[in-house]
Structures are given as C-alpha cells and as structure tokens.
Coordinates of C-alpha atoms and ligand atoms in Angstrom, one line a residue:
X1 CA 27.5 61.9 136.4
X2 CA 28.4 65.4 135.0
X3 CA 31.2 64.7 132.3
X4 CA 35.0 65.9 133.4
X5 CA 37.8 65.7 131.7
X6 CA 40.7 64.1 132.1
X7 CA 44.5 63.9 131.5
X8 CA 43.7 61.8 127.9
X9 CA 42.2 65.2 127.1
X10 CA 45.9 67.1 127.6
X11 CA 47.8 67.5 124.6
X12 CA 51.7 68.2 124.5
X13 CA 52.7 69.8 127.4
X14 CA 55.8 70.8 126.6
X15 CA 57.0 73.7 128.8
X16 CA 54.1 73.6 131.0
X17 CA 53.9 73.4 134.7
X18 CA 51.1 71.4 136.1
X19 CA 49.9 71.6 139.8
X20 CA 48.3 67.2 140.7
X21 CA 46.5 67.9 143.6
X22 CA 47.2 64.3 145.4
X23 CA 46.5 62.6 148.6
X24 CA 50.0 62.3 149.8
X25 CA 48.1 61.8 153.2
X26 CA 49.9 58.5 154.2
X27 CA 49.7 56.5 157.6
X28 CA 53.0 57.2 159.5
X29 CA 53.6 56.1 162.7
X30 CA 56.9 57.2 164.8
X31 CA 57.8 58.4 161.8
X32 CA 57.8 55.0 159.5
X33 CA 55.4 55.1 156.6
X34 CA 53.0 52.6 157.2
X35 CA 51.1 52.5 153.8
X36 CA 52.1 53.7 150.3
X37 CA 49.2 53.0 148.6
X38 CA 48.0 56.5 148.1
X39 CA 51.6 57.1 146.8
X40 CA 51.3 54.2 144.2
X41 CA 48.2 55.6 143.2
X42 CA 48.8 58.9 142.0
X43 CA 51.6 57.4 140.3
X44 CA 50.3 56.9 136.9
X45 CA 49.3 60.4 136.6
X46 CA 52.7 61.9 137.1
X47 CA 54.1 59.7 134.4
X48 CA 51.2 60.4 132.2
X49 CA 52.1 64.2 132.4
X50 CA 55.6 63.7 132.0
X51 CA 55.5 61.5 129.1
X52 CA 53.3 64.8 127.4
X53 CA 55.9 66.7 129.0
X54 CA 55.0 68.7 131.5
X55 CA 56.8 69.8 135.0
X56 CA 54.4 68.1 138.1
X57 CA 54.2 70.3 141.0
X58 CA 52.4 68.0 143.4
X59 CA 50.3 69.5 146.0
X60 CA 48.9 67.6 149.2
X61 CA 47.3 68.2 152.5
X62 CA 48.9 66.4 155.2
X63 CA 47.3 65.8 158.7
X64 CA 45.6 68.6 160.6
X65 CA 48.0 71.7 161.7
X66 CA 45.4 73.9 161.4
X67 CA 46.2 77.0 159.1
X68 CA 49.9 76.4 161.1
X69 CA 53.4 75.4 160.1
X70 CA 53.9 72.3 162.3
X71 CA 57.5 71.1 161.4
X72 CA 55.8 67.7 162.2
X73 CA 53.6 67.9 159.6
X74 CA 55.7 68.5 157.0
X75 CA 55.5 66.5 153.5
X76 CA 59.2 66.8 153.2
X77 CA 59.9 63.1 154.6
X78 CA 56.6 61.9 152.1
X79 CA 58.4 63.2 148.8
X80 CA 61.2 61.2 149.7
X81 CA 58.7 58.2 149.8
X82 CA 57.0 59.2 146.8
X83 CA 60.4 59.8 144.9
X84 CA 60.8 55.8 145.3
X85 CA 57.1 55.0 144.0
X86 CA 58.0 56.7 140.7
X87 CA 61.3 55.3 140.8
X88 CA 62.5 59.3 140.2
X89 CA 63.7 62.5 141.7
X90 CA 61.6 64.6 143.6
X91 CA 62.4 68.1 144.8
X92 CA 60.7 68.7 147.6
X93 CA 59.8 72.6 148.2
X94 CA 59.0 74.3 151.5
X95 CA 56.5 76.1 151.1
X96 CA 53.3 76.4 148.7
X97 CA 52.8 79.8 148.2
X98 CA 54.4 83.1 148.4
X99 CA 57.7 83.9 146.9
X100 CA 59.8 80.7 147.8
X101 CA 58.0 78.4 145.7
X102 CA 58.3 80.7 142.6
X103 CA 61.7 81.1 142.7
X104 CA 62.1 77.8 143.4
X105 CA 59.8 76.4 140.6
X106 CA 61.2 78.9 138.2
X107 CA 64.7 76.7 139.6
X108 CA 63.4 73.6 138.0
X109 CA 64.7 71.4 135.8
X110 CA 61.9 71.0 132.8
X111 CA 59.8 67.4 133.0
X112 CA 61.2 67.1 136.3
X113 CA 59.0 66.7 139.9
X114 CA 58.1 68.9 143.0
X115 CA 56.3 68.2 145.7
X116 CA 55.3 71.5 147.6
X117 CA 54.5 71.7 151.2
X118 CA 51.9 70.9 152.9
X119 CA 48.6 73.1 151.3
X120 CA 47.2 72.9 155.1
X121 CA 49.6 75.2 156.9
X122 CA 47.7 77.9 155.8
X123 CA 44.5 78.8 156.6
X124 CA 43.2 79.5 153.0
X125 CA 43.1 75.9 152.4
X126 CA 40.3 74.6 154.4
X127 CA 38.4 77.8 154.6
X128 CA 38.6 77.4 150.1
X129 CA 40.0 80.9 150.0
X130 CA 40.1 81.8 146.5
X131 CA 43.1 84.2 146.8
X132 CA 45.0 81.6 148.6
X133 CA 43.4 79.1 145.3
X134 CA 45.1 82.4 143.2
X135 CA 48.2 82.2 144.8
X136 CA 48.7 78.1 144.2
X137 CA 47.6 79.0 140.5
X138 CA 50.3 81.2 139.7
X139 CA 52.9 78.4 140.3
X140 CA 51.3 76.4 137.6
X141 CA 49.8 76.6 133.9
X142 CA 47.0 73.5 134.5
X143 CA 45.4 71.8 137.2
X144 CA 44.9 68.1 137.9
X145 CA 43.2 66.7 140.8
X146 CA 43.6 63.0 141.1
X147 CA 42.7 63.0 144.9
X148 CA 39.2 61.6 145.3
X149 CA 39.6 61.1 148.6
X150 CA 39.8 64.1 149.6
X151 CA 37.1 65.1 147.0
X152 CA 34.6 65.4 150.1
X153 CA 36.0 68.7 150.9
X154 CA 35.5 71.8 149.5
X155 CA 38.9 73.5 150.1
X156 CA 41.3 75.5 148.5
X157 CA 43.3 72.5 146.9
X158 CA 40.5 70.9 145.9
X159 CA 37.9 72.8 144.8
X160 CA 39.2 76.8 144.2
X161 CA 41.7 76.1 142.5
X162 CA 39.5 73.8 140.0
X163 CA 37.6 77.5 139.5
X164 CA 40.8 79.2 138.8
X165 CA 42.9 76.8 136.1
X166 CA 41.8 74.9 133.0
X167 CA 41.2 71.8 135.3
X168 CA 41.5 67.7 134.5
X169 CA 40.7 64.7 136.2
X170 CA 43.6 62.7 137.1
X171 CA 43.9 58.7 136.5
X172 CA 43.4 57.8 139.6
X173 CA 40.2 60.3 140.0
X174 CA 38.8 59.0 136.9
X175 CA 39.3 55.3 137.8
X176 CA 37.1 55.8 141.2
X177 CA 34.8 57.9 139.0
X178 CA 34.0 55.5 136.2
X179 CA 33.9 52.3 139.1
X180 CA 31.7 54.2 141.2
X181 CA 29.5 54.9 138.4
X182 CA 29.4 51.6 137.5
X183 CA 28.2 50.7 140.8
X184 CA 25.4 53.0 141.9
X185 CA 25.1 55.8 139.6
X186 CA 24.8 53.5 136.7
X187 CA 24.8 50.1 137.5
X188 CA 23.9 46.9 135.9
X189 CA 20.7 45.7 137.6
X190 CA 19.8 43.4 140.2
X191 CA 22.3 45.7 142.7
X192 CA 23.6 44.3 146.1
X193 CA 24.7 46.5 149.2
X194 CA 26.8 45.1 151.8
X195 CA 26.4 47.7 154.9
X196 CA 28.4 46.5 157.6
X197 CA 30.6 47.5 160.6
X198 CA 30.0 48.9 164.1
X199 CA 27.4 51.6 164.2
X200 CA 23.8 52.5 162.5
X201 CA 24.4 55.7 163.7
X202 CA 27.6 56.5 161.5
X203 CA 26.2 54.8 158.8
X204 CA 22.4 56.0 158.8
X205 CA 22.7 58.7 155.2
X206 CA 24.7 55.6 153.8
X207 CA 21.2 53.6 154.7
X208 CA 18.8 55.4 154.1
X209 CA 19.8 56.6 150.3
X210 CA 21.1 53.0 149.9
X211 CA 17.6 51.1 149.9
X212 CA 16.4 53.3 147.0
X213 CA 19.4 52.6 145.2
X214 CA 19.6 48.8 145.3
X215 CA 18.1 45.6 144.8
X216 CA 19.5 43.8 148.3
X217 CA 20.4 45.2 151.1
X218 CA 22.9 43.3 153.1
X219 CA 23.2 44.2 157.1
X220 CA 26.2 42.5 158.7
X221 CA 28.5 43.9 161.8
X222 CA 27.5 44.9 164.9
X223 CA 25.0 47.4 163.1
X224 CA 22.9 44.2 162.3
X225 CA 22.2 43.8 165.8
X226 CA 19.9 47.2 166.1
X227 CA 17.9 45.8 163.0
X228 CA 17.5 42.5 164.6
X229 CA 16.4 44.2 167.9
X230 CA 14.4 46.5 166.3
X231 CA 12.5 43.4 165.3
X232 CA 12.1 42.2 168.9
X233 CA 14.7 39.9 168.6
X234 CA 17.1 39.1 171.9
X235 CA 21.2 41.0 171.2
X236 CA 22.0 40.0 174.7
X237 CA 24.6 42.2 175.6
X238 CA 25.9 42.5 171.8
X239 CA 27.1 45.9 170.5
X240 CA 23.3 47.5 169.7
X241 CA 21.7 50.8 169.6
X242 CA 18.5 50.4 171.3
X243 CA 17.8 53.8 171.1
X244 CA 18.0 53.3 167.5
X245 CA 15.0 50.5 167.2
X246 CA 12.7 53.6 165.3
X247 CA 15.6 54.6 162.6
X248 CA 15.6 50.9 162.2
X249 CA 12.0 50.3 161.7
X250 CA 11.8 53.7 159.6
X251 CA 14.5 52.4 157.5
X252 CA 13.2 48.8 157.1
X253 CA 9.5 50.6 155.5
X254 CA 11.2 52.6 153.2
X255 CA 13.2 49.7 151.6
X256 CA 9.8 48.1 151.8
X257 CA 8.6 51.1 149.1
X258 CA 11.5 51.1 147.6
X259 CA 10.9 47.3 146.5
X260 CA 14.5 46.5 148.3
X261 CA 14.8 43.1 150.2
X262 CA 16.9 43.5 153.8
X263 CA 18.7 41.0 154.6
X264 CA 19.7 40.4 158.0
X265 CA 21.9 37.2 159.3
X266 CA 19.8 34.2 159.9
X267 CA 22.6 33.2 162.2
X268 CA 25.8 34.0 164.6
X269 CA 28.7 33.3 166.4
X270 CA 28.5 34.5 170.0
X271 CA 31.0 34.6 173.0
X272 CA 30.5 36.3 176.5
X273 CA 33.7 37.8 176.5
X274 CA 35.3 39.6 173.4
X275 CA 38.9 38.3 172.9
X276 CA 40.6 36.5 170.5
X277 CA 39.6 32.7 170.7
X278 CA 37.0 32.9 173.6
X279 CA 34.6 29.9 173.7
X280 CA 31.9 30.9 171.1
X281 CA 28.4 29.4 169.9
X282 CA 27.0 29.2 166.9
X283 CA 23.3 29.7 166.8
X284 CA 20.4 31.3 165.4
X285 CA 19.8 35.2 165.7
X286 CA 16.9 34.1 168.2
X287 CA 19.2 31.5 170.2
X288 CA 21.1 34.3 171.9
X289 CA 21.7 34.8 175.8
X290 CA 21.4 37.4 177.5
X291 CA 25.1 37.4 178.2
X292 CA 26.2 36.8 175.1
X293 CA 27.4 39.3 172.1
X294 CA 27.0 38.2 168.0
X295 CA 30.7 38.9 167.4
X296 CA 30.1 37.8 163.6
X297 CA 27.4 36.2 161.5
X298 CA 27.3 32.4 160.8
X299 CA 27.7 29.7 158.6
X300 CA 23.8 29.8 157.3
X301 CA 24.2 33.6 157.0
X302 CA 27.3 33.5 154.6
X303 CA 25.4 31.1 152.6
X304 CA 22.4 33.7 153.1
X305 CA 24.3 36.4 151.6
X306 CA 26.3 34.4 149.0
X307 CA 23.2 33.2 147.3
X308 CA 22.2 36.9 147.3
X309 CA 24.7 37.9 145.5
X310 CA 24.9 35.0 143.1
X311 CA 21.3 36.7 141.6
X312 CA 23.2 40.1 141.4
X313 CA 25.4 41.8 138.9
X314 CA 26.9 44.6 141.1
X315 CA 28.0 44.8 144.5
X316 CA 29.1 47.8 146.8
X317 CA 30.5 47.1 149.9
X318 CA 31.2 49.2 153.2
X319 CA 31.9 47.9 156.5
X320 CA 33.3 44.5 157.9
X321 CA 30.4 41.3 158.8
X322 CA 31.7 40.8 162.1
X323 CA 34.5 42.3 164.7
X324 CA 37.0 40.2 161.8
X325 CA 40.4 41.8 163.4
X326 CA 39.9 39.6 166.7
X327 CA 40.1 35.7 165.4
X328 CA 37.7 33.9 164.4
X329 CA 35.4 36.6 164.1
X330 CA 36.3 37.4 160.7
X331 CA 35.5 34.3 159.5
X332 CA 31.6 35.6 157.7
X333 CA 33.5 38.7 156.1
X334 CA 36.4 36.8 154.8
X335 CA 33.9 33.9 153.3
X336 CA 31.9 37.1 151.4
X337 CA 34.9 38.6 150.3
X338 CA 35.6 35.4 148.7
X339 CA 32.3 34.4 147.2
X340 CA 32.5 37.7 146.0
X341 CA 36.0 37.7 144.7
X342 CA 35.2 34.5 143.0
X343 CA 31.5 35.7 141.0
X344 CA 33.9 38.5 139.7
X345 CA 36.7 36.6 138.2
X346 CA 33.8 34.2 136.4
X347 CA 32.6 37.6 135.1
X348 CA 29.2 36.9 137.1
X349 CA 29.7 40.0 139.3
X350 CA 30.8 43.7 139.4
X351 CA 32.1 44.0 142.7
X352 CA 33.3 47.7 144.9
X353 CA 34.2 48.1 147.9
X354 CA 35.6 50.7 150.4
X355 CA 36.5 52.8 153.3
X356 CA 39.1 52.2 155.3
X357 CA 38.2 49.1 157.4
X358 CA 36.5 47.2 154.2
X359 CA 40.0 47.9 152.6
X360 CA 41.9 46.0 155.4
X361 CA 39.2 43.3 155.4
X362 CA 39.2 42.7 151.8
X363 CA 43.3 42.9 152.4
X364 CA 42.7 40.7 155.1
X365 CA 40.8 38.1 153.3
X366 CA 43.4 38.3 149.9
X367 CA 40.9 39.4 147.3
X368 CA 41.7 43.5 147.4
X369 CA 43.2 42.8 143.7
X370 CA 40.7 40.4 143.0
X371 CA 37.3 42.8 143.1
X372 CA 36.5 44.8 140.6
X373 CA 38.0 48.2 142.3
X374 CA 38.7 49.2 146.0
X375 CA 38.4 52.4 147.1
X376 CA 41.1 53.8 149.8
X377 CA 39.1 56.6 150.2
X378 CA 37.4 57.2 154.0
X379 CA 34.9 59.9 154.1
X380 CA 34.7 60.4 150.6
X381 CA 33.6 56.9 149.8
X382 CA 30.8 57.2 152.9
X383 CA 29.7 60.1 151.1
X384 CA 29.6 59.4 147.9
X385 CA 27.6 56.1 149.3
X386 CA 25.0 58.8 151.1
X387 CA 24.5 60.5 147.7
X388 CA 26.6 62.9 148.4
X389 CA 27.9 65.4 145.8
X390 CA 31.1 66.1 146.2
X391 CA 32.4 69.3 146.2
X392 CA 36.2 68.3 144.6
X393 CA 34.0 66.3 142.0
X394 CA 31.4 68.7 141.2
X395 CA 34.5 71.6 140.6
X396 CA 36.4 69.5 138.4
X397 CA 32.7 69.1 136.0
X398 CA 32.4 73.0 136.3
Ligands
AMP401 P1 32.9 50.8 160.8 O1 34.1 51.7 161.0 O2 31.6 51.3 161.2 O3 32.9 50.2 159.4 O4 33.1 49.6 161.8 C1 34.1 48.6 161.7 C2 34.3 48.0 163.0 O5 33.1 47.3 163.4 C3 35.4 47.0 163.1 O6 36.4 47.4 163.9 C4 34.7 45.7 163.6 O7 35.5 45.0 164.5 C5 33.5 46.2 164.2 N1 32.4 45.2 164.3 C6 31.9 44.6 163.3 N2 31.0 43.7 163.7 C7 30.9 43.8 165.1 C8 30.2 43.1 166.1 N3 29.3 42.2 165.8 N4 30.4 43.5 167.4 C9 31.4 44.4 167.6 N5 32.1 45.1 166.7 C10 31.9 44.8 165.4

C-alpha cells in the first residue's frame, strides 16, 4: 500500500479551516434515518481536528440528483443527525460552492462545525471537475477524506480535491486502510475467503483475483450452487447460473495453479418453496430433487468451513452462506460468524468482513463488534476485494 498520511500527521490547526470529505450517505426511509453508522464513524475525525483546532467543513454526497438541486436530497435534515453523533452544533450550509458558502464560512464561529450541501447537485462532482475541486478548495485550508466508501469513485470530492489541497487520511479511512491491509495486502498466512451471496456473476473480479490471494476459498450462498453444478452435481431448481458452468470451471483451474483449496458445502438445507419455515431437508449436495432449492448450507458444511478456518490466521468475508433473512436459512452463516467471532477473541484469527449484506449478517448473528473490523462500505469493499485500486485511495497517496 502506497503510504498516506493521516490526521496524526496535522499539527496545531489553530485558525484553519478543514474540508472532511465524509460519507454522510445514510439510509432514510420516509424521511426517518434508518442507520447512523456512517455518522458515528466519521465522528472521531471531527473531534480529532477540533481538539488541534481547526473549523470542520464537512462535505458529503447524498443520493443521486444528478448534477441537480433536488430539495429531497438535501443534507440539511442529516446535519441535524450528525449534530447528535458529536454531541455538538452543526451549521448546516446550503450550498457548496459559489459565494454563499464563503460568506457563510467566513460567518463561522472558530473550532466550530459545518456541514455543506450536498457536493452532488452539481455536476462537477461526478464528472471530477477540477474547477469545481478549485471551487471546494477555496472554502478550506486542508483536506481530509475519511470516506472510504466512497473511495471507489473518482469524483470531485474525492479525488480532485486530494490534487488541489495538502491532503490527510481521516481515522476512519486509515482504520479500513490498515484492516484491509492486514487482510489481503499484507496478511498473516494461511488466508481464508468466505465468498458468499446470490450471484457468481456480481461477484466474478472478487473471484477470480481472490484464489491468487488466499490459502482457502470458501463458496457459500446461492453462488455455490453454479460451482456445484459446474461439477455435474444436481441444484434442482436452486438459484444457479447454468450458463455460468465454464466461468466456474475456469475459476476452479486457476485456484488449482494458484495452490488455493475451494471449498464448496458438503451439505444443505433444501425446501421446495422459499418462505420462512417451509418444510426443509437436510442432505448431501448430491441428495437434491429436482424440485428442490439449497436455501443454506448444512450442519457438515459449517463444520467444513469451521475447521478451515481453525488452520487460518486471516479471514475476509463477503456475502451471506445461505438466503439467512428468511428463517432458518441463516442458520450456516450465523454458525460461521460465530466460529469466527470466537477464533478472534482467543487471538487465533484475524477476521474482516463486509459489504452491505455481510454487515447485516454479521449484525444478525451479534458478532459485528466481535470481528476484527467490519467494513460498511458497498462497492468500495467489492472493489478493493477485486484488486481494485481505488481512485479516492490512490489520490490521497499522491
Ligand atoms: P449478495 O448481495 O450477492 O451478497 O447476495 C446476498 C443475497 O443472497 C441475500 O439476500 C441472500 O438471501 C441471498 N442468498 C444467499 N444464499 C442463497 C441461496 N442459497 N438461495 C437464494 N438466495 C440466497
């Protein structure tokens, strides 16, 4: 990883302003917020930079309006949030650039907090406009970006602006950083990947840089099922990408070169009809019907994967074991979770996870705080999994 630096480099900042690039991009539905994490996270870096005393203008992206004001969007009603993560005021100001925000900086009180609207009502910011980058930089004296998940893309917020002010990684950057380093850039040896979830198809990059990265390969979800059909074996009418079969024997021979072992469920629970608490079987991957669907893997296959990961030192997982919102299908990924969960507190394991539907089954399962780090980033965990550079990262090492 190409060395950055970070807030811990800043000395007094007395009588500066600061633009934090955050991911204020919260869940809210019918206008409730339905997740603060994010909030929480960037937390820590806005006390860090007032404690050296700086002013935080806080810059976000929220939804997609497009390059357009849409009152909708605003991240008016999010600074209000945010103001009661930090436990502080937060002046919310409407507009990024241009001549409101100056006078309106220029307004505030020194080591005080402003979150400014929403970076995406104007064009410039997904299109990385560097006079739009210019006009952002004028408001401030330094630039933090402590938004890795939005580190993916290579827009103005993210990845100009790095170009145009003396730029630092925030805490919550360098804390996905240094954890993702530990886990595939750098990692303690043997490695374990857990590759779960629906589709091969959205998670093919993920594969295919994965087996030349680590030790074990874990397949779980319904994505298991095109490996196991791939190898002739009978899905029934489980969720399976037939057309898929040559990916899955292209990927299977280069893990084989790559000296990593794939490990596919020895067996499942099955159901002919996909509801919560249908009648289910439990049987091995070549027991299946033809109208039945693997809805999760079984009690052999946990064991399976816990043993693997009882030889390993690091684990990175992405992607649920089974269809674990609809009961009891979540029993495999919920017994993982926990095995895993349980190496790391004996200090056995390093253990990451992410994306968006690990984060809710790790949640799910009560070991989120357990694991060594959970990443709530989406696409940029995906692609930092594929290998990925990523353009906020790479601007920030510049
Ligand atoms: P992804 O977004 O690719 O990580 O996929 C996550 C989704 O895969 C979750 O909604 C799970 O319910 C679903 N899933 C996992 N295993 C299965 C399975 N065996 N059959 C159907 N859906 C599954």
């Amino acid at each position: 990883m190409t060395p950055f630096k970070t807030i811990d480099d800043l000395g007094d900042l007395t009588g500066k302003r600061v633009l934090v690039r955050a991911d204020l991009n919260v869940p809210v539905k019918d206008g409730v917020i339905g997740d603060i994490t994010r909030l929480q996270a960037t937390a820590p870096t806005i006390h860090g930079l007032l404690a050296k005393g700086a002013t935080v203008l806080v810059l976000s992206h929220f939804d997609r309006p497009k390059g357009k004001v849409v009152p909708a969007m605003s991240l008016k009603p999010i600074a209000a949030a945010l103001a009661k993560a930090l436990a502080m005021p937060v002046t919310f100001i409407e507009n990024c650039v241009g001549a409101e925000p100056k006078i309106a900086v220029a307004a505030l009180a020194p080591g005080s907090v402003a979150v400014l609207e929403n970076t995406r009502f104007h064009a410039g910011e997904e299109s990385n406009d560097l006079t739009f980058a210019q006009s952002l930089a004028t408001l401030g004296d330094i630039y933090v970006n402590d938004a890795f998940s939005a580190a993916h893309r290579a827009h103005a917020s993210t990845e100009a602006l790095a170009h145009v002010l003396p730029c630092y990684a925030g805490r919550s950057m360098a804390a996905e950083l240094k954890a993702l380093e530990a886990a595939l850039g750098n990692p303690q040896k043997p490695v374990a990947a857990i590759v779960g979830g629906a589709k091969v198809s959205s998670k093919l990059d993920v594969l295919m840089h994965l087996v030349e990265r680590v030790d074990h390969l874990i397949i779980g979800g319904g994505m298991a099922n095109t490996f196991l059909a791939a190898r002739g074996i009978n899905v029934g009418k489980s969720l399976c990408e037939h057309d898929l079969a040559d990916t899955a024997r292209a990927i299977f021979a280069k893990a084989e070169a790559a000296n990593c072992i794939v490990h596919l469920p020895y067996d499942a629970v099955v159901a002919t009809e996909f509801r919560a608490n249908p009648p289910t079987r439990t049987v091995a991957v070549t027991e299946v019907h033809d109208n039945e669907m693997i809805l999760d893997a079984g009690p052999a296959a946990i064991e399976q994967f816990g043993d693997v990961l009882k030889l390993c030192c690091t684990l990175v997982w992405n992607g649920p074991l089974g269809a674990f919102e609809t009961p009891p299908f979540d029993t495999a990924t919920v017994a993982v979770a926990r095995m895993a969960a349980a190496l790391t507190e004996d200090g056995s394991l390093l253990s990451v996870g992410g994306g968006g539907d690990t984060v809710a089954a790790l949640h799910h399962a009560g070991v989120a705080d357990t694991f060594s780090f959970v990443s709530t980033a989406g696409g940029a965990f995906l692609e930092w999994m594929e290998g990925k550079a990523l353009p906020g990262v790479e601007a920030l090492s510049s």
